[in-house]
PDB file of C-alpha atoms in Angstrom:
ATOM      1  CA  UNK A   1     128.900 -54.917-100.171  1.00 52.00           C
ATOM      2  CA  UNK A   2     128.227 -51.190 -99.871  1.00 58.00           C
ATOM      3  CA  UNK A   3     129.703 -50.500-103.294  1.00 63.00           C
ATOM      4  CA  UNK A   4     130.513 -53.620-105.347  1.00 61.00           C
ATOM      5  CA  UNK A   5     133.178 -53.072-107.973  1.00 68.00           C
ATOM      6  CA  UNK A   6     132.950 -54.189-111.577  1.00 78.00           C
ATOM      7  CA  UNK A   7     135.874 -55.040-113.839  1.00 84.00           C
ATOM      8  CA  UNK A   8     135.223 -55.702-117.522  1.00 89.00           C
ATOM      9  CA  UNK A   9     136.916 -58.554-119.336  1.00 93.00           C
ATOM     10  CA  UNK A  10     140.136 -57.536-121.067  1.00 94.00           C
ATOM     11  CA  UNK A  11     138.718 -58.530-124.447  1.00 97.00           C
ATOM     12  CA  UNK A  12     135.608 -56.405-123.932  1.00 97.00           C
ATOM     13  CA  UNK A  13     137.663 -53.379-122.923  1.00 98.00           C
ATOM     14  CA  UNK A  14     139.961 -53.811-125.909  1.00 98.00           C
ATOM     15  CA  UNK A  15     136.992 -54.041-128.261  1.00 98.00           C
ATOM     16  CA  UNK A  16     135.537 -50.854-126.758  1.00 98.00           C
ATOM     17  CA  UNK A  17     138.644 -48.646-126.858  1.00 99.00           C
ATOM     18  CA  UNK A  18     141.272 -50.086-129.197  1.00 99.00           C
ATOM     19  CA  UNK A  19     142.244 -47.380-131.673  1.00 98.00           C
ATOM     20  CA  UNK A  20     139.930 -44.869-130.009  1.00 99.00           C
ATOM     21  CA  UNK A  21     141.065 -41.479-128.720  1.00 99.00           C
ATOM     22  CA  UNK A  22     140.340 -41.305-124.986  1.00 99.00           C
ATOM     23  CA  UNK A  23     140.828 -38.049-123.066  1.00 99.00           C
ATOM     24  CA  UNK A  24     141.380 -38.334-119.304  1.00 99.00           C
ATOM     25  CA  UNK A  25     141.540 -35.244-117.093  1.00 99.00           C
ATOM     26  CA  UNK A  26     143.324 -35.349-113.764  1.00 98.00           C
ATOM     27  CA  UNK A  27     145.556 -38.016-115.310  1.00 98.00           C
ATOM     28  CA  UNK A  28     148.781 -37.380-113.389  1.00 97.00           C
ATOM     29  CA  UNK A  29     147.865 -39.373-110.279  1.00 96.00           C
ATOM     30  CA  UNK A  30     145.146 -41.378-108.560  1.00 96.00           C
ATOM     31  CA  UNK A  31     142.099 -42.584-110.465  1.00 97.00           C
ATOM     32  CA  UNK A  32     143.011 -40.716-113.636  1.00 98.00           C
ATOM     33  CA  UNK A  33     146.536 -42.105-113.816  1.00 98.00           C
ATOM     34  CA  UNK A  34     145.413 -45.711-113.344  1.00 98.00           C
ATOM     35  CA  UNK A  35     142.488 -45.285-115.736  1.00 98.00           C
ATOM     36  CA  UNK A  36     144.739 -43.888-118.465  1.00 99.00           C
ATOM     37  CA  UNK A  37     147.114 -46.831-118.054  1.00 99.00           C
ATOM     38  CA  UNK A  38     144.267 -49.350-118.331  1.00 99.00           C
ATOM     39  CA  UNK A  39     142.915 -47.752-121.502  1.00 99.00           C
ATOM     40  CA  UNK A  40     146.366 -47.560-123.070  1.00 99.00           C
ATOM     41  CA  UNK A  41     146.999 -51.222-122.268  1.00 99.00           C
ATOM     42  CA  UNK A  42     143.753 -52.011-124.103  1.00 99.00           C
ATOM     43  CA  UNK A  43     144.957 -50.220-127.233  1.00 99.00           C
ATOM     44  CA  UNK A  44     143.508 -46.732-126.831  1.00 99.00           C
ATOM     45  CA  UNK A  45     145.307 -43.554-127.818  1.00 99.00           C
ATOM     46  CA  UNK A  46     145.254 -41.796-124.458  1.00 99.00           C
ATOM     47  CA  UNK A  47     145.191 -38.011-124.092  1.00 99.00           C
ATOM     48  CA  UNK A  48     146.379 -37.204-120.573  1.00 99.00           C
ATOM     49  CA  UNK A  49     145.495 -33.803-119.099  1.00 99.00           C
ATOM     50  CA  UNK A  50     146.630 -32.388-115.745  1.00 98.00           C
ATOM     51  CA  UNK A  51     148.331 -29.332-114.283  1.00 96.00           C
ATOM     52  CA  UNK A  52     151.673 -30.859-113.296  1.00 95.00           C
ATOM     53  CA  UNK A  53     153.804 -31.422-116.383  1.00 97.00           C
ATOM     54  CA  UNK A  54     156.414 -33.373-114.412  1.00 98.00           C
ATOM     55  CA  UNK A  55     153.936 -35.849-112.920  1.00 98.00           C
ATOM     56  CA  UNK A  56     152.021 -36.074-116.184  1.00 98.00           C
ATOM     57  CA  UNK A  57     155.128 -36.887-118.207  1.00 98.00           C
ATOM     58  CA  UNK A  58     156.187 -39.510-115.652  1.00 98.00           C
ATOM     59  CA  UNK A  59     152.781 -41.202-115.883  1.00 98.00           C
ATOM     60  CA  UNK A  60     152.929 -41.128-119.684  1.00 99.00           C
ATOM     61  CA  UNK A  61     156.454 -42.560-119.659  1.00 98.00           C
ATOM     62  CA  UNK A  62     155.164 -45.562-117.701  1.00 98.00           C
ATOM     63  CA  UNK A  63     152.503 -46.102-120.365  1.00 99.00           C
ATOM     64  CA  UNK A  64     154.883 -45.868-123.315  1.00 98.00           C
ATOM     65  CA  UNK A  65     157.379 -48.146-121.559  1.00 99.00           C
ATOM     66  CA  UNK A  66     154.618 -50.757-121.400  1.00 98.00           C
ATOM     67  CA  UNK A  67     153.936 -50.378-125.125  1.00 98.00           C
ATOM     68  CA  UNK A  68     150.984 -47.991-124.936  1.00 99.00           C
ATOM     69  CA  UNK A  69     150.331 -44.667-126.653  1.00 99.00           C
ATOM     70  CA  UNK A  70     149.956 -41.555-124.498  1.00 99.00           C
ATOM     71  CA  UNK A  71     150.049 -37.840-125.252  1.00 99.00           C
ATOM     72  CA  UNK A  72     150.295 -35.256-122.484  1.00 99.00           C
ATOM     73  CA  UNK A  73     148.793 -31.789-122.228  1.00 99.00           C
ATOM     74  CA  UNK A  74     149.717 -29.793-119.142  1.00 98.00           C
ATOM     75  CA  UNK A  75     146.688 -27.544-118.635  1.00 98.00           C
ATOM     76  CA  UNK A  76     145.029 -25.747-115.741  1.00 98.00           C
ATOM     77  CA  UNK A  77     141.327 -26.477-116.232  1.00 97.00           C
ATOM     78  CA  UNK A  78     140.393 -23.406-114.193  1.00 97.00           C
ATOM     79  CA  UNK A  79     141.939 -21.211-116.919  1.00 98.00           C
ATOM     80  CA  UNK A  80     139.119 -21.014-119.453  1.00 98.00           C
ATOM     81  CA  UNK A  81     141.258 -19.639-122.275  1.00 98.00           C
ATOM     82  CA  UNK A  82     143.723 -22.470-121.697  1.00 98.00           C
ATOM     83  CA  UNK A  83     140.855 -24.968-121.891  1.00 98.00           C
ATOM     84  CA  UNK A  84     139.775 -23.546-125.256  1.00 98.00           C
ATOM     85  CA  UNK A  85     143.358 -23.785-126.521  1.00 98.00           C
ATOM     86  CA  UNK A  86     143.598 -27.356-125.219  1.00 99.00           C
ATOM     87  CA  UNK A  87     140.513 -28.449-127.145  1.00 99.00           C
ATOM     88  CA  UNK A  88     141.698 -26.763-130.345  1.00 98.00           C
ATOM     89  CA  UNK A  89     145.118 -28.375-130.049  1.00 98.00           C
ATOM     90  CA  UNK A  90     143.731 -31.853-129.396  1.00 99.00           C
ATOM     91  CA  UNK A  91     141.278 -31.712-132.305  1.00 98.00           C
ATOM     92  CA  UNK A  92     143.905 -30.303-134.655  1.00 98.00           C
ATOM     93  CA  UNK A  93     146.444 -32.964-133.688  1.00 98.00           C
ATOM     94  CA  UNK A  94     144.287 -36.051-133.246  1.00 98.00           C
ATOM     95  CA  UNK A  95     141.243 -35.215-135.345  1.00 98.00           C
ATOM     96  CA  UNK A  96     138.691 -36.352-132.803  1.00 98.00           C
ATOM     97  CA  UNK A  97     137.984 -37.411-129.236  1.00 99.00           C
ATOM     98  CA  UNK A  98     135.911 -40.569-128.860  1.00 99.00           C
ATOM     99  CA  UNK A  99     135.689 -40.763-125.068  1.00 99.00           C
ATOM    100  CA  UNK A 100     136.047 -38.095-122.380  1.00 99.00           C
ATOM    101  CA  UNK A 101     136.704 -39.092-118.767  1.00 99.00           C
ATOM    102  CA  UNK A 102     135.927 -36.071-116.582  1.00 99.00           C
ATOM    103  CA  UNK A 103     138.005 -36.960-113.552  1.00 98.00           C
ATOM    104  CA  UNK A 104     139.882 -33.808-112.488  1.00 95.00           C
ATOM    105  CA  UNK A 105     138.432 -32.296-109.355  1.00 91.00           C
ATOM    106  CA  UNK A 106     138.953 -30.510-106.087  1.00 89.00           C
ATOM    107  CA  UNK A 107     137.501 -31.497-102.730  1.00 84.00           C
ATOM    108  CA  UNK A 108     137.042 -29.091 -99.830  1.00 86.00           C
ATOM    109  CA  UNK A 109     135.475 -30.078 -96.511  1.00 80.00           C
ATOM    110  CA  UNK A 110     134.904 -27.018 -94.347  1.00 82.00           C
ATOM    111  CA  UNK A 111     132.081 -25.792 -92.130  1.00 82.00           C
ATOM    112  CA  UNK A 112     130.187 -22.596 -92.853  1.00 80.00           C
ATOM    113  CA  UNK A 113     131.666 -21.100 -89.654  1.00 85.00           C
ATOM    114  CA  UNK A 114     135.114 -21.464 -91.214  1.00 83.00           C
ATOM    115  CA  UNK A 115     134.001 -20.197 -94.625  1.00 74.00           C
ATOM    116  CA  UNK A 116     132.826 -16.629 -94.049  1.00 91.00           C
ATOM    117  CA  UNK A 117     136.165 -15.193 -95.195  1.00 90.00           C
ATOM    118  CA  UNK A 118     136.928 -17.982 -97.684  1.00 89.00           C
ATOM    119  CA  UNK A 119     134.774 -17.223-100.716  1.00 90.00           C
ATOM    120  CA  UNK A 120     137.682 -18.471-102.806  1.00 92.00           C
ATOM    121  CA  UNK A 121     136.850 -22.017-101.670  1.00 92.00           C
ATOM    122  CA  UNK A 122     133.627 -21.762-103.655  1.00 92.00           C
ATOM    123  CA  UNK A 123     135.187 -20.221-106.753  1.00 94.00           C
ATOM    124  CA  UNK A 124     137.940 -22.842-106.756  1.00 95.00           C
ATOM    125  CA  UNK A 125     135.567 -25.786-106.560  1.00 95.00           C
ATOM    126  CA  UNK A 126     133.142 -24.301-109.084  1.00 97.00           C
ATOM    127  CA  UNK A 127     135.969 -23.612-111.546  1.00 97.00           C
ATOM    128  CA  UNK A 128     137.500 -27.095-111.518  1.00 97.00           C
ATOM    129  CA  UNK A 129     134.418 -29.223-110.796  1.00 98.00           C
ATOM    130  CA  UNK A 130     131.906 -27.387-112.985  1.00 98.00           C
ATOM    131  CA  UNK A 131     133.020 -24.545-115.261  1.00 98.00           C
ATOM    132  CA  UNK A 132     136.235 -26.167-116.515  1.00 98.00           C
ATOM    133  CA  UNK A 133     134.635 -29.419-117.689  1.00 98.00           C
ATOM    134  CA  UNK A 134     131.677 -27.522-119.154  1.00 99.00           C
ATOM    135  CA  UNK A 135     134.051 -25.321-121.150  1.00 99.00           C
ATOM    136  CA  UNK A 136     135.974 -28.365-122.382  1.00 99.00           C
ATOM    137  CA  UNK A 137     132.863 -30.238-123.472  1.00 99.00           C
ATOM    138  CA  UNK A 138     131.391 -27.198-125.196  1.00 99.00           C
ATOM    139  CA  UNK A 139     134.488 -27.286-127.389  1.00 98.00           C
ATOM    140  CA  UNK A 140     134.458 -31.061-127.985  1.00 99.00           C
ATOM    141  CA  UNK A 141     130.758 -31.849-128.327  1.00 99.00           C
ATOM    142  CA  UNK A 142     130.215 -30.337-131.806  1.00 98.00           C
ATOM    143  CA  UNK A 143     132.742 -32.728-133.370  1.00 98.00           C
ATOM    144  CA  UNK A 144     131.298 -35.697-131.478  1.00 99.00           C
ATOM    145  CA  UNK A 145     127.783 -34.888-132.658  1.00 99.00           C
ATOM    146  CA  UNK A 146     128.922 -34.361-136.223  1.00 98.00           C
ATOM    147  CA  UNK A 147     130.629 -37.766-136.240  1.00 98.00           C
ATOM    148  CA  UNK A 148     127.580 -39.383-134.633  1.00 98.00           C
ATOM    149  CA  UNK A 149     129.567 -40.990-131.841  1.00 98.00           C
ATOM    150  CA  UNK A 150     131.038 -40.145-128.467  1.00 99.00           C
ATOM    151  CA  UNK A 151     130.896 -41.105-124.814  1.00 99.00           C
ATOM    152  CA  UNK A 152     131.340 -38.908-121.738  1.00 99.00           C
ATOM    153  CA  UNK A 153     132.027 -40.382-118.307  1.00 99.00           C
ATOM    154  CA  UNK A 154     131.702 -38.110-115.291  1.00 99.00           C
ATOM    155  CA  UNK A 155     133.369 -39.062-112.017  1.00 98.00           C
ATOM    156  CA  UNK A 156     130.839 -37.717-109.551  1.00 97.00           C
ATOM    157  CA  UNK A 157     130.318 -38.505-105.865  1.00 94.00           C
ATOM    158  CA  UNK A 158     127.890 -40.718-104.034  1.00 87.00           C
ATOM    159  CA  UNK A 159     127.286 -37.727-101.776  1.00 87.00           C
ATOM    160  CA  UNK A 160     124.836 -36.502-104.426  1.00 89.00           C
ATOM    161  CA  UNK A 161     122.763 -39.631-103.864  1.00 85.00           C
ATOM    162  CA  UNK A 162     122.489 -39.044-100.121  1.00 77.00           C
ATOM    163  CA  UNK A 163     121.147 -36.277 -97.863  1.00 72.00           C
ATOM    164  CA  UNK A 164     123.419 -33.183 -97.891  1.00 72.00           C
ATOM    165  CA  UNK A 165     126.001 -33.629 -95.148  1.00 77.00           C
ATOM    166  CA  UNK A 166     127.595 -30.903 -92.998  1.00 73.00           C
ATOM    167  CA  UNK A 167     130.862 -29.290 -94.150  1.00 84.00           C
ATOM    168  CA  UNK A 168     130.503 -30.260 -97.812  1.00 77.00           C
ATOM    169  CA  UNK A 169     128.741 -27.139 -99.143  1.00 91.00           C
ATOM    170  CA  UNK A 170     131.453 -25.973-101.562  1.00 93.00           C
ATOM    171  CA  UNK A 171     132.303 -29.410-102.914  1.00 94.00           C
ATOM    172  CA  UNK A 172     128.757 -30.762-103.048  1.00 95.00           C
ATOM    173  CA  UNK A 173     127.327 -27.715-104.798  1.00 95.00           C
ATOM    174  CA  UNK A 174     130.011 -27.733-107.493  1.00 97.00           C
ATOM    175  CA  UNK A 175     129.649 -31.464-108.166  1.00 97.00           C
ATOM    176  CA  UNK A 176     125.863 -31.168-108.240  1.00 97.00           C
ATOM    177  CA  UNK A 177     126.087 -28.329-110.760  1.00 98.00           C
ATOM    178  CA  UNK A 178     128.031 -30.386-113.292  1.00 98.00           C
ATOM    179  CA  UNK A 179     125.958 -33.485-112.610  1.00 98.00           C
ATOM    180  CA  UNK A 180     122.771 -31.596-113.443  1.00 97.00           C
ATOM    181  CA  UNK A 181     124.377 -29.959-116.484  1.00 99.00           C
ATOM    182  CA  UNK A 182     125.549 -33.259-117.956  1.00 99.00           C
ATOM    183  CA  UNK A 183     122.258 -35.048-117.299  1.00 98.00           C
ATOM    184  CA  UNK A 184     120.430 -32.213-119.045  1.00 98.00           C
ATOM    185  CA  UNK A 185     122.805 -32.092-122.010  1.00 99.00           C
ATOM    186  CA  UNK A 186     122.526 -35.882-122.344  1.00 99.00           C
ATOM    187  CA  UNK A 187     118.874 -35.491-123.320  1.00 98.00           C
ATOM    188  CA  UNK A 188     119.872 -33.150-126.145  1.00 99.00           C
ATOM    189  CA  UNK A 189     122.805 -35.049-127.657  1.00 99.00           C
ATOM    190  CA  UNK A 190     121.539 -38.634-127.433  1.00 98.00           C
ATOM    191  CA  UNK A 191     119.907 -38.425-130.863  1.00 98.00           C
ATOM    192  CA  UNK A 192     123.342 -37.637-132.324  1.00 98.00           C
ATOM    193  CA  UNK A 193     124.939 -40.781-130.905  1.00 98.00           C
ATOM    194  CA  UNK A 194     126.621 -39.184-127.885  1.00 99.00           C
ATOM    195  CA  UNK A 195     126.122 -41.099-124.639  1.00 99.00           C
ATOM    196  CA  UNK A 196     126.942 -40.262-121.030  1.00 99.00           C
ATOM    197  CA  UNK A 197     127.622 -42.139-117.806  1.00 99.00           C
ATOM    198  CA  UNK A 198     127.654 -40.621-114.321  1.00 98.00           C
ATOM    199  CA  UNK A 199     129.644 -42.599-111.751  1.00 97.00           C
ATOM    200  CA  UNK A 200     128.616 -41.727-108.199  1.00 96.00           C
ATOM    201  CA  UNK A 201     131.952 -42.755-106.746  1.00 93.00           C
ATOM    202  CA  UNK A 202     132.357 -43.626-103.060  1.00 91.00           C
ATOM    203  CA  UNK A 203     135.413 -42.756-100.994  1.00 90.00           C
ATOM    204  CA  UNK A 204     138.543 -43.605-102.963  1.00 91.00           C
ATOM    205  CA  UNK A 205     141.868 -43.748-101.161  1.00 83.00           C
ATOM    206  CA  UNK A 206     144.021 -41.414-103.245  1.00 69.00           C
ATOM    207  CA  UNK A 207     146.306 -38.441-102.687  1.00 65.00           C
ATOM    208  CA  UNK A 208     143.277 -36.138-102.644  1.00 58.00           C
ATOM    209  CA  UNK A 209     141.631 -37.996 -99.766  1.00 54.00           C
ATOM    210  CA  UNK A 210     144.846 -38.745 -97.849  1.00 50.00           C
ATOM    211  CA  UNK A 211     144.939 -35.495 -95.779  1.00 52.00           C
ATOM    212  CA  UNK A 212     141.347 -35.993 -94.566  1.00 55.00           C
ATOM    213  CA  UNK A 213     139.965 -37.850 -91.566  1.00 58.00           C
ATOM    214  CA  UNK A 214     138.730 -40.685 -93.777  1.00 54.00           C
ATOM    215  CA  UNK A 215     141.975 -42.624 -94.147  1.00 52.00           C
ATOM    216  CA  UNK A 216     140.772 -45.470 -91.931  1.00 57.00           C
ATOM    217  CA  UNK A 217     137.297 -45.667 -93.456  1.00 64.00           C
ATOM    218  CA  UNK A 218     136.339 -48.350 -95.995  1.00 64.00           C
ATOM    219  CA  UNK A 219     136.838 -47.215 -99.564  1.00 77.00           C
ATOM    220  CA  UNK A 220     138.019 -48.198-103.000  1.00 93.00           C
ATOM    221  CA  UNK A 221     141.574 -48.223-104.250  1.00 95.00           C
ATOM    222  CA  UNK A 222     142.437 -46.153-107.304  1.00 96.00           C
ATOM    223  CA  UNK A 223     142.623 -49.387-109.318  1.00 96.00           C
ATOM    224  CA  UNK A 224     139.132 -50.455-108.220  1.00 95.00           C
ATOM    225  CA  UNK A 225     137.768 -47.025-109.114  1.00 96.00           C
ATOM    226  CA  UNK A 226     139.489 -47.216-112.505  1.00 97.00           C
ATOM    227  CA  UNK A 227     137.799 -50.577-113.105  1.00 97.00           C
ATOM    228  CA  UNK A 228     134.439 -48.846-112.650  1.00 96.00           C
ATOM    229  CA  UNK A 229     135.445 -46.263-115.254  1.00 98.00           C
ATOM    230  CA  UNK A 230     136.437 -49.031-117.665  1.00 98.00           C
ATOM    231  CA  UNK A 231     133.104 -50.751-117.043  1.00 97.00           C
ATOM    232  CA  UNK A 232     131.339 -47.465-117.816  1.00 98.00           C
ATOM    233  CA  UNK A 233     133.068 -47.210-121.192  1.00 98.00           C
ATOM    234  CA  UNK A 234     132.318 -50.836-122.095  1.00 98.00           C
ATOM    235  CA  UNK A 235     128.695 -51.087-120.914  1.00 97.00           C
ATOM    236  CA  UNK A 236     127.707 -47.398-121.241  1.00 98.00           C
ATOM    237  CA  UNK A 237     125.113 -47.350-118.458  1.00 97.00           C
ATOM    238  CA  UNK A 238     123.437 -44.036-117.703  1.00 97.00           C
ATOM    239  CA  UNK A 239     124.776 -44.198-114.161  1.00 96.00           C
ATOM    240  CA  UNK A 240     126.809 -46.321-111.789  1.00 95.00           C
ATOM    241  CA  UNK A 241     125.880 -45.924-108.144  1.00 90.00           C
ATOM    242  CA  UNK A 242     125.469 -47.982-104.960  1.00 79.00           C
ATOM    243  CA  UNK A 243     122.551 -50.416-105.103  1.00 76.00           C
ATOM    244  CA  UNK A 244     120.973 -48.742-102.081  1.00 71.00           C
ATOM    245  CA  UNK A 245     121.237 -45.152-103.328  1.00 70.00           C
ATOM    246  CA  UNK A 246     117.933 -45.131-105.220  1.00 71.00           C
ATOM    247  CA  UNK A 247     115.778 -46.214-102.258  1.00 70.00           C
ATOM    248  CA  UNK A 248     117.716 -43.885 -99.943  1.00 68.00           C
ATOM    249  CA  UNK A 249     117.242 -40.910-102.253  1.00 68.00           C
ATOM    250  CA  UNK A 250     113.520 -41.628-102.555  1.00 70.00           C
ATOM    251  CA  UNK A 251     113.215 -41.939 -98.778  1.00 69.00           C
ATOM    252  CA  UNK A 252     115.185 -38.724 -98.301  1.00 70.00           C
ATOM    253  CA  UNK A 253     112.843 -36.831-100.623  1.00 70.00           C
ATOM    254  CA  UNK A 254     109.821 -38.143 -98.739  1.00 69.00           C
ATOM    255  CA  UNK A 255     111.288 -37.287 -95.337  1.00 71.00           C
ATOM    256  CA  UNK A 256     113.263 -34.146 -96.104  1.00 68.00           C
ATOM    257  CA  UNK A 257     112.474 -32.410 -92.817  1.00 72.00           C
ATOM    258  CA  UNK A 258     113.480 -35.289 -90.530  1.00 72.00           C
ATOM    259  CA  UNK A 259     116.555 -36.031 -92.647  1.00 63.00           C
ATOM    260  CA  UNK A 260     117.706 -32.409 -92.497  1.00 67.00           C
ATOM    261  CA  UNK A 261     117.279 -32.395 -88.723  1.00 72.00           C
ATOM    262  CA  UNK A 262     119.242 -35.637 -88.500  1.00 67.00           C
ATOM    263  CA  UNK A 263     122.098 -34.166 -90.524  1.00 61.00           C
ATOM    264  CA  UNK A 264     122.024 -31.007 -88.406  1.00 66.00           C
ATOM    265  CA  UNK A 265     122.589 -33.117 -85.304  1.00 71.00           C
ATOM    266  CA  UNK A 266     125.342 -35.119 -86.987  1.00 68.00           C
ATOM    267  CA  UNK A 267     127.659 -32.093 -87.266  1.00 63.00           C
ATOM    268  CA  UNK A 268     128.691 -32.706 -83.665  1.00 62.00           C
ATOM    269  CA  UNK A 269     130.254 -35.989 -84.722  1.00 58.00           C
ATOM    270  CA  UNK A 270     131.803 -35.030 -88.070  1.00 56.00           C
TER     271      UNK A 270
END
C-alpha cells in the first residue's frame, strides 16, 4: 500500500530491451544483480559494472548459464580516470549504450555529532552517488544524443520526497545532488531523444541495508525493486514515487518550520 510495485509483462519488456545495450552499475549484488538478470532474460546485451570482479563474474556466469548475454567491467566509480576509461572501452567495444541504470551507491547514516572528524563520509558519498555517475554520463551522453535515442534510469531514494530526517546528511545531500543534476540535464537532452526516469525507491532489503536498524521494517525485496526498474524502461515515466509523496512534499514546503521542528524532536527516537 505504501509503495505498490509494478511488474511489466514479459512481452513488453522484451520489446523494450531485446537487442539493446543496457548498462547497469552496482551489478554484482542486490538490485543491480537482479535487474541485470531480468534484462538479459528479455534479450538485452547487459553491461555489468561493479568494483568486485569476483562477484561480478559470478553474477554474469549465472546470466550466461541461463542463455543471456552479459559483459563485465570491474570499475571503481569513485576513480574518475577509471570511469573515463570505462566509457571509452564500452563505446569502442559495443558501439553504443541504449539504456543506463544508475544503481551503484553508498549509504551512510550518522549524526552530525559523530561526523565532526569524518569528513571522508561526505567525500565518499558524493563520489559514488553524484560525481561518479555524472562523469559516466558526460562520457555517454554525446553518443546517445547523436543517435537520437537513449534512456537513463536513476535509482534515487524516497527520502528526497520527504522532510529531511536526522542522521542522513551525507547520504541525502549526495543523492539530492545527482537528482537535481539529472532533472536539469533532462530538460536539455529531451529534444535529442534522450529520456530519463527517477525512481524514488523505498527501503529495499539488500546487503547494503542489512547492517542497519531497518531489517524488521517493511520494504521491498531486490526482485520487487528490479521490477520497478524494468517498468521504468518499458513505460519511461519521468518519475516513479509513492502515491502520497507529492501531497506530502507540498505540505512540507508549506509547513517547513513545523516540519523541521518535528524532525528535530524525532532524533530522540531514531
